[in-house]
Coordinates of C-alpha atoms and ligand atoms in Angstrom, one line a residue:
V8 CA 23.0 -19.5 9.3
S9 CA 21.2 -16.9 11.3
Y10 CA 21.0 -13.8 9.1
S11 CA 20.9 -10.3 10.8
Y12 CA 18.2 -8.1 9.2
A13 CA 17.3 -4.3 9.8
K14 CA 14.7 -3.7 11.9
R15 CA 12.1 -2.6 9.4
V16 CA 12.2 -6.1 8.0
Q17 CA 9.3 -6.7 10.3
N18 CA 7.1 -4.2 8.6
I19 CA 7.6 -5.7 4.9
K20 CA 5.3 -8.3 3.8
S21 CA 5.3 -9.9 0.5
S22 CA 2.3 -8.7 -1.6
A23 CA -0.8 -10.9 -1.6
V24 CA -1.5 -10.3 -5.1
R25 CA 1.8 -11.0 -6.2
D26 CA 1.8 -14.0 -4.4
I27 CA -1.4 -15.0 -5.9
L28 CA -0.3 -14.3 -9.2
K29 CA 2.5 -17.0 -9.0
V30 CA 0.1 -19.9 -8.9
L31 CA -1.4 -18.6 -11.8
D32 CA 1.0 -20.2 -14.6
R33 CA -1.4 -22.9 -14.4
Q34 CA -2.6 -23.6 -17.7
N35 CA -6.2 -22.9 -18.7
M36 CA -6.6 -20.5 -15.4
I37 CA -8.9 -17.6 -16.0
S38 CA -7.2 -14.9 -13.9
F39 CA -8.9 -11.7 -12.7
A40 CA -6.6 -11.5 -10.1
G41 CA -3.5 -9.7 -11.8
G42 CA -3.7 -5.9 -12.7
L43 CA -2.8 -6.7 -15.9
P44 CA -3.4 -5.1 -19.3
S45 CA -4.2 -6.8 -22.0
D46 CA -1.4 -7.9 -23.7
E47 CA -3.1 -8.2 -27.0
L48 CA -3.6 -4.4 -27.2
F49 CA -0.1 -4.2 -27.0
P50 CA 1.4 -1.7 -29.7
L51 CA 3.8 -4.5 -30.5
D52 CA 5.0 -3.0 -34.1
A53 CA 5.5 0.3 -32.5
V54 CA 7.6 -0.5 -29.6
E55 CA 10.0 -2.9 -32.0
A56 CA 10.1 0.1 -34.8
A57 CA 10.8 2.4 -31.9
F58 CA 13.7 0.5 -30.4
E59 CA 15.0 -0.1 -34.0
K60 CA 15.0 4.0 -34.1
T61 CA 16.9 4.1 -30.4
F62 CA 19.6 1.6 -31.9
K63 CA 20.0 3.8 -35.1
G64 CA 21.1 6.7 -32.6
G65 CA 24.4 4.4 -32.6
K66 CA 26.7 4.0 -29.5
K67 CA 25.7 6.9 -27.8
S68 CA 21.8 5.6 -27.3
L69 CA 23.8 2.9 -24.8
Q70 CA 25.5 5.3 -22.7
Y71 CA 24.5 6.6 -19.1
G72 CA 21.9 8.9 -19.0
L73 CA 20.7 11.9 -16.6
T74 CA 18.8 11.1 -13.1
E75 CA 16.4 13.1 -14.3
G76 CA 15.4 11.0 -17.3
F77 CA 15.9 11.7 -21.1
T78 CA 14.9 15.3 -21.7
P79 CA 13.2 15.1 -25.1
L80 CA 10.9 12.5 -23.4
R81 CA 10.5 14.7 -20.5
E82 CA 9.7 17.4 -22.7
I83 CA 6.6 15.3 -24.1
I84 CA 5.6 14.2 -20.4
V85 CA 5.3 18.3 -20.3
S86 CA 2.9 18.6 -23.4
L87 CA 0.7 15.2 -22.1
L88 CA 0.1 16.8 -18.9
A89 CA -1.0 19.8 -20.6
A90 CA -3.4 17.8 -21.9
R91 CA -4.6 16.9 -18.4
K92 CA -4.4 20.4 -17.3
I93 CA -1.6 20.1 -15.1
E94 CA 1.0 23.0 -15.9
T95 CA 4.5 22.1 -15.0
S96 CA 8.2 22.1 -16.9
V97 CA 10.5 19.7 -17.7
E98 CA 13.0 20.9 -14.8
R99 CA 9.8 19.6 -12.5
I100 CA 9.5 16.4 -14.3
L101 CA 11.3 13.3 -12.8
V102 CA 11.3 10.1 -14.8
T103 CA 11.1 6.8 -12.9
T104 CA 11.3 3.3 -13.0
G105 CA 7.2 3.1 -13.1
S106 CA 5.0 4.8 -10.7
Q107 CA 6.0 2.4 -8.2
Q108 CA 9.0 4.0 -8.0
A109 CA 7.7 7.4 -7.8
I110 CA 6.0 6.3 -4.8
D111 CA 8.9 5.1 -3.0
L112 CA 11.3 7.9 -3.8
F113 CA 8.9 10.5 -2.3
A114 CA 8.2 8.4 0.8
R115 CA 12.2 7.9 1.0
T116 CA 12.2 11.5 0.8
T117 CA 9.3 12.8 3.1
V118 CA 8.9 9.7 5.7
D119 CA 10.8 9.4 8.9
P120 CA 9.7 6.5 11.1
G121 CA 6.5 6.6 13.3
D122 CA 5.3 9.3 10.5
I123 CA 1.5 9.3 9.6
V124 CA 0.4 8.8 5.9
L125 CA -3.4 9.3 5.7
T126 CA -4.9 7.0 3.2
E127 CA -8.5 5.8 1.7
N128 CA -9.2 2.4 2.6
P129 CA -9.1 0.1 1.1
T130 CA -6.0 1.3 -1.1
Y131 CA -3.5 0.3 -3.5
L132 CA -1.6 -2.4 -1.7
A133 CA 1.8 -1.4 -2.8
A134 CA 1.9 1.7 -1.8
N135 CA 1.1 0.5 1.7
Q136 CA 4.2 -2.0 1.3
V137 CA 6.4 1.2 0.5
F138 CA 5.4 3.3 3.3
S139 CA 5.3 0.6 5.9
S140 CA 8.6 -0.4 4.8
Y141 CA 9.9 3.5 5.6
E142 CA 8.0 2.8 8.7
A143 CA 5.2 5.2 8.6
K144 CA 2.2 4.4 10.3
I145 CA -0.9 4.2 7.8
I146 CA -4.3 5.8 9.0
P147 CA -7.2 5.1 7.0
V148 CA -9.7 8.4 5.9
L149 CA -13.5 7.5 6.0
S150 CA -14.5 7.6 2.0
D151 CA -17.8 7.1 0.2
D152 CA -18.7 6.3 -3.7
E153 CA -17.5 10.6 -4.0
G154 CA -14.0 9.9 -2.6
M155 CA -12.2 10.8 0.7
D156 CA -14.7 12.3 3.3
P157 CA -13.7 16.1 3.8
E158 CA -14.7 16.2 7.3
D159 CA -13.0 13.2 8.5
L160 CA -9.9 14.4 6.4
E161 CA -9.6 17.5 8.7
K162 CA -10.2 15.5 11.8
K163 CA -7.4 12.8 11.0
I164 CA -5.2 15.8 9.8
Q165 CA -5.7 17.8 13.1
E166 CA -5.5 14.3 15.2
Y167 CA -2.7 12.8 13.7
K168 CA -0.5 15.8 12.1
P169 CA 0.1 13.3 9.2
K170 CA 3.3 13.9 6.5
C171 CA 1.3 13.1 3.8
I172 CA -2.3 12.1 1.7
Y173 CA -1.9 9.4 -0.6
V174 CA -4.9 8.9 -3.1
V175 CA -5.8 7.3 -6.1
P176 CA -9.0 9.9 -7.0
T177 CA -9.3 8.1 -10.9
F178 CA -10.4 4.6 -11.0
S179 CA -8.7 3.4 -8.1
N180 CA -7.1 0.2 -7.2
P181 CA -8.8 -1.8 -5.9
L182 CA -12.1 0.2 -6.0
G183 CA -12.1 1.5 -9.6
R184 CA -13.9 4.6 -8.2
V185 CA -13.6 8.1 -9.3
W186 CA -13.9 11.0 -6.9
S187 CA -16.3 13.7 -7.6
L188 CA -15.0 17.2 -8.3
S189 CA -16.0 18.8 -5.3
R190 CA -14.3 16.3 -3.4
R191 CA -11.1 16.6 -5.3
K192 CA -11.5 20.5 -4.2
S193 CA -11.8 19.7 -0.8
A194 CA -9.3 17.5 -0.2
L195 CA -6.8 20.0 -2.1
Q196 CA -8.3 23.1 0.2
I197 CA -7.7 21.2 3.4
A198 CA -4.2 19.9 2.6
K199 CA -3.5 23.5 1.6
K200 CA -4.9 24.5 4.8
Y201 CA -3.1 22.1 7.1
G202 CA 0.1 22.2 4.7
V203 CA -0.2 18.4 4.1
I204 CA 1.3 17.1 0.8
I205 CA -1.0 15.0 -1.5
F206 CA 0.3 12.4 -3.2
E207 CA -1.7 12.0 -6.3
D208 CA -1.5 8.5 -8.2
D209 CA -2.8 8.8 -11.5
P210 CA -1.7 5.3 -13.5
Y211 CA -5.5 4.9 -14.9
G212 CA -7.0 8.2 -15.6
E213 CA -6.5 7.9 -18.9
L214 CA -8.5 4.8 -19.4
K215 CA -12.1 6.3 -19.2
F216 CA -15.5 4.9 -20.9
H217 CA -17.5 8.3 -20.9
L218 CA -15.7 10.8 -22.9
D219 CA -17.8 13.3 -22.4
E220 CA -17.0 13.1 -18.6
E221 CA -13.9 15.0 -17.4
Y222 CA -12.3 14.0 -14.5
R223 CA -9.4 16.7 -13.2
P224 CA -6.5 15.2 -11.4
I225 CA -6.0 17.3 -8.3
A226 CA -3.0 18.2 -9.4
S227 CA -4.3 20.2 -12.3
L228 CA -6.6 22.4 -9.4
D229 CA -3.1 23.2 -7.8
D230 CA -0.7 25.9 -7.8
G231 CA 1.9 23.6 -8.2
K232 CA 2.7 23.6 -4.4
N233 CA 0.5 21.3 -2.9
V234 CA 0.6 18.0 -5.0
L235 CA 3.0 15.6 -6.0
Y236 CA 1.6 13.9 -9.2
T237 CA 2.6 10.5 -10.7
S238 CA 1.5 8.6 -13.8
T239 CA 2.7 6.0 -16.2
F240 CA 3.0 4.5 -19.7
S241 CA 2.5 1.2 -18.0
K242 CA -1.4 1.2 -18.9
T243 CA -1.1 3.1 -22.2
V244 CA 1.8 1.6 -23.5
V245 CA 3.4 -1.6 -22.0
P246 CA 4.3 -1.8 -18.2
A247 CA 7.4 -3.8 -19.6
L248 CA 9.3 -0.3 -20.2
R249 CA 9.0 0.3 -16.7
T250 CA 8.4 4.0 -17.5
G251 CA 6.5 6.4 -15.5
W252 CA 7.0 10.2 -14.1
V253 CA 6.4 12.5 -11.1
T254 CA 6.4 16.2 -11.1
G255 CA 5.2 18.5 -8.3
P256 CA 6.9 21.2 -6.0
S257 CA 10.3 21.7 -7.8
E258 CA 12.1 21.6 -4.0
I259 CA 10.5 18.0 -3.5
I260 CA 11.3 16.8 -6.9
H261 CA 15.0 17.9 -6.8
M262 CA 15.3 16.3 -3.4
M263 CA 13.5 12.9 -5.1
A264 CA 16.0 13.1 -7.8
Q265 CA 19.0 13.0 -5.3
F266 CA 17.7 9.7 -3.4
K267 CA 16.9 8.1 -7.3
Q268 CA 20.7 8.8 -7.7
A269 CA 21.3 6.4 -4.8
A270 CA 18.8 4.2 -5.6
D271 CA 19.6 3.4 -9.5
L272 CA 21.2 6.5 -11.0
H273 CA 18.9 6.7 -13.6
S274 CA 15.9 4.5 -15.1
N275 CA 16.6 2.4 -18.2
S276 CA 17.7 5.4 -20.6
L277 CA 16.9 2.5 -23.8
S278 CA 13.3 2.0 -22.8
Q279 CA 13.0 6.4 -22.3
Q280 CA 14.6 6.9 -25.7
A281 CA 12.7 4.3 -27.5
L282 CA 9.4 5.9 -25.8
Y283 CA 10.4 8.9 -27.2
H284 CA 10.2 7.8 -30.4
L285 CA 7.1 5.7 -30.0
L286 CA 5.6 9.1 -28.6
T287 CA 6.9 11.0 -31.7
D288 CA 5.7 8.2 -34.4
F289 CA 2.7 6.7 -33.0
D290 CA -0.9 7.9 -32.6
L291 CA -0.9 7.3 -29.1
N292 CA -4.1 9.0 -28.5
N293 CA -5.8 7.0 -31.1
H294 CA -4.2 3.6 -29.3
I295 CA -5.7 4.9 -26.0
Q296 CA -9.0 5.3 -27.5
E297 CA -9.1 1.3 -28.5
I298 CA -7.8 0.3 -24.6
R299 CA -10.6 2.4 -23.7
D300 CA -13.2 0.9 -26.2
E301 CA -12.0 -3.0 -25.6
Y302 CA -11.8 -2.3 -21.9
K303 CA -15.4 -0.9 -21.6
K304 CA -16.6 -3.6 -23.6
R305 CA -14.9 -6.1 -21.4
M306 CA -16.4 -4.5 -18.3
L307 CA -19.8 -4.3 -19.7
L308 CA -19.9 -8.0 -20.5
M309 CA -18.7 -8.6 -16.9
D310 CA -21.5 -6.2 -15.7
E311 CA -23.9 -8.2 -17.7
Y312 CA -23.0 -11.8 -16.5
L313 CA -22.8 -10.8 -13.3
R314 CA -26.4 -9.2 -13.5
K315 CA -27.6 -12.6 -15.0
A316 CA -25.9 -14.7 -12.1
N317 CA -28.2 -12.1 -9.8
I318 CA -26.2 -13.6 -6.9
E319 CA -28.0 -13.0 -3.4
G320 CA -26.3 -10.3 -1.3
M321 CA -24.1 -9.4 -4.1
S322 CA -23.3 -5.5 -5.2
Y323 CA -21.0 -3.6 -7.0
I324 CA -20.9 0.0 -9.0
P325 CA -20.1 -0.6 -12.7
P326 CA -16.7 1.3 -12.8
K327 CA -16.7 4.3 -15.2
G328 CA -12.9 3.7 -16.2
G329 CA -9.6 1.7 -15.2
M330 CA -8.8 -2.0 -15.1
F331 CA -11.1 -3.1 -11.7
L332 CA -14.5 -4.2 -10.6
W333 CA -15.2 -4.2 -7.0
L334 CA -17.7 -6.9 -5.6
K335 CA -19.1 -7.3 -2.4
L336 CA -20.7 -10.6 -1.7
D337 CA -23.2 -11.6 0.9
P338 CA -21.7 -11.0 4.7
S339 CA -21.6 -14.8 5.6
I340 CA -19.0 -15.3 2.7
N341 CA -15.6 -15.1 3.3
T342 CA -13.4 -14.7 -0.1
T343 CA -10.2 -15.4 1.4
E344 CA -11.3 -18.7 2.3
L345 CA -13.3 -19.0 -1.0
L346 CA -10.2 -18.3 -2.9
T347 CA -8.8 -22.4 -2.8
K348 CA -12.3 -23.3 -4.5
A349 CA -12.5 -20.7 -7.0
V350 CA -8.8 -21.4 -8.1
D351 CA -9.8 -25.5 -8.0
Q352 CA -12.5 -24.5 -10.5
G353 CA -10.0 -22.8 -12.3
V354 CA -11.0 -18.8 -11.9
A355 CA -8.8 -16.5 -9.5
Y356 CA -9.6 -13.5 -8.0
V357 CA -8.0 -11.2 -5.4
P358 CA -10.0 -11.2 -2.2
G359 CA -10.4 -7.9 -0.8
A360 CA -9.4 -8.0 2.6
P361 CA -5.3 -7.3 1.9
F362 CA -6.1 -3.7 0.4
Y363 CA -7.8 -2.6 3.3
V364 CA -5.9 -0.6 6.1
T365 CA -8.1 -1.5 9.0
D366 CA -11.2 -3.2 9.3
P367 CA -11.1 -5.8 6.4
E368 CA -14.3 -6.5 5.0
Q369 CA -14.2 -10.3 4.2
N370 CA -16.7 -10.6 1.6
T371 CA -15.3 -8.1 -0.7
L372 CA -13.1 -8.9 -3.9
R373 CA -11.2 -7.4 -6.9
L374 CA -11.8 -8.4 -10.5
N375 CA -9.6 -7.5 -13.0
F376 CA -11.6 -7.2 -16.7
S377 CA -8.8 -5.8 -18.7
H378 CA -6.9 -9.0 -19.1
S379 CA -9.3 -11.6 -20.0
S380 CA -10.7 -12.1 -23.4
P381 CA -14.7 -11.6 -23.4
E382 CA -14.9 -15.4 -23.7
K383 CA -13.0 -16.1 -20.7
I384 CA -14.6 -13.0 -18.8
K385 CA -18.3 -15.4 -19.6
E386 CA -16.6 -18.6 -18.9
G387 CA -14.9 -17.3 -15.6
I388 CA -17.8 -15.6 -14.6
R389 CA -20.0 -18.3 -14.9
I390 CA -17.7 -20.5 -12.9
L391 CA -17.5 -17.5 -10.0
S392 CA -21.1 -17.2 -10.1
R393 CA -21.3 -21.2 -9.2
V394 CA -18.7 -21.1 -6.7
F395 CA -20.6 -18.1 -5.4
E396 CA -23.9 -19.7 -5.0
E397 CA -22.5 -23.1 -3.4
A398 CA -20.8 -20.7 -0.2
L399 CA -24.3 -18.9 -0.1
Q400 CA -26.4 -22.3 0.4
G401 CA -23.1 -23.7 2.6
A402 CA -23.2 -20.9 4.7
Q403 CA -27.3 -21.4 5.2
K404 CA -27.1 -24.5 6.1
Ligands
PLP506 C1 -2.5 2.6 -8.1 C2 -1.3 2.1 -8.9 N1 -0.3 3.1 -8.4 C3 1.0 2.4 -8.9 C4 1.3 1.4 -10.0 C5 2.4 1.0 -10.6 O1 2.6 1.2 -11.8 P1 3.5 1.2 -12.5 O2 3.6 0.0 -13.5 O3 3.8 2.6 -13.1 O4 5.0 1.0 -11.8 C6 -0.1 0.5 -10.3 C7 0.0 -0.7 -10.9 O5 -0.7 -1.5 -10.9 C8 -1.5 1.2 -9.5 O6 -2.7 0.5 -9.7

């Protein structure tokens, strides 16, 4: 049968990361590939108790809910955002099926075919997937270790007249990078000057390793008019609840809510009610601190073993939070080609190339440190180092 598709299917590619995850069911595989939180830290008892409490609410807890989300949960989100210095109100909170849906609803609401979206390069793959599926053209802005380069941002805005700027300024995926305050301020100021919306994606901001450092969300520097901000409970509670949210200018939030009606009426309301109970009865801040401590420990271990391996040509910046370490190898190494060898030896990672919008650096890769136990990190880095060494020797022959 020859099926007939919309033209836009030409723009949709399966995520390289998800494709890799599929082959990882193999037993004993050490995976630094997926962006998975540690399941050992999931607050299973608290989630169970929260669902029990939800069901105690009787049959009305099983009814359809509001598109905008469960109001008591939205109230709690407003206070969580106040702690991040973002001022908002319940009316400006739209609960979504993860941050992923917030990106999708935003793109649906704002992007026409051929519109330009500016991003970092490399950037979050699944955001690119969304923008491409709405036929946007993605143009990268130059960035360095401090974040987006303001001069290049302004130049690209003048040249391309973009619809929006998509950014992950705090512990980005895949770079694990954190923008400086001055870069955050400059990006906002430039966006304001040209009337371009910033879409700030912040799933990892809470997972910081240095409590004395503050990473102000760009939304917290704004007057509520220029930044759409999304975050999620996926990394601080559990991803299975599929609950995130977006806040920003009320007009856009209202428009996105209408598209959400069309997409799914509302996000799973059992999850939302359970989250409300969990956030009321459970010490989330304490739990987040446990996650930070454990992830920091795991990142430091990965850093230590990588340093000990002392691979020629390798470089990286130990991340200050989040879940990813971005590794650059000697330019002679192609990490996409090397992946099969690494997987054969029992370790998986994600090659860097798919995260790039243009000009992929083939010698880069993303390592996730949150999901593997300390023992697996030790063993996995030992194996990977050997694979890298062999590749280097092969390249020198
Ligand atoms: C940068 C970024 N944005 C959004 C998401 C989606 O998260 P959620 O589970 O809330 O849909 C992820 C997940 O890994 C991510 O890394």
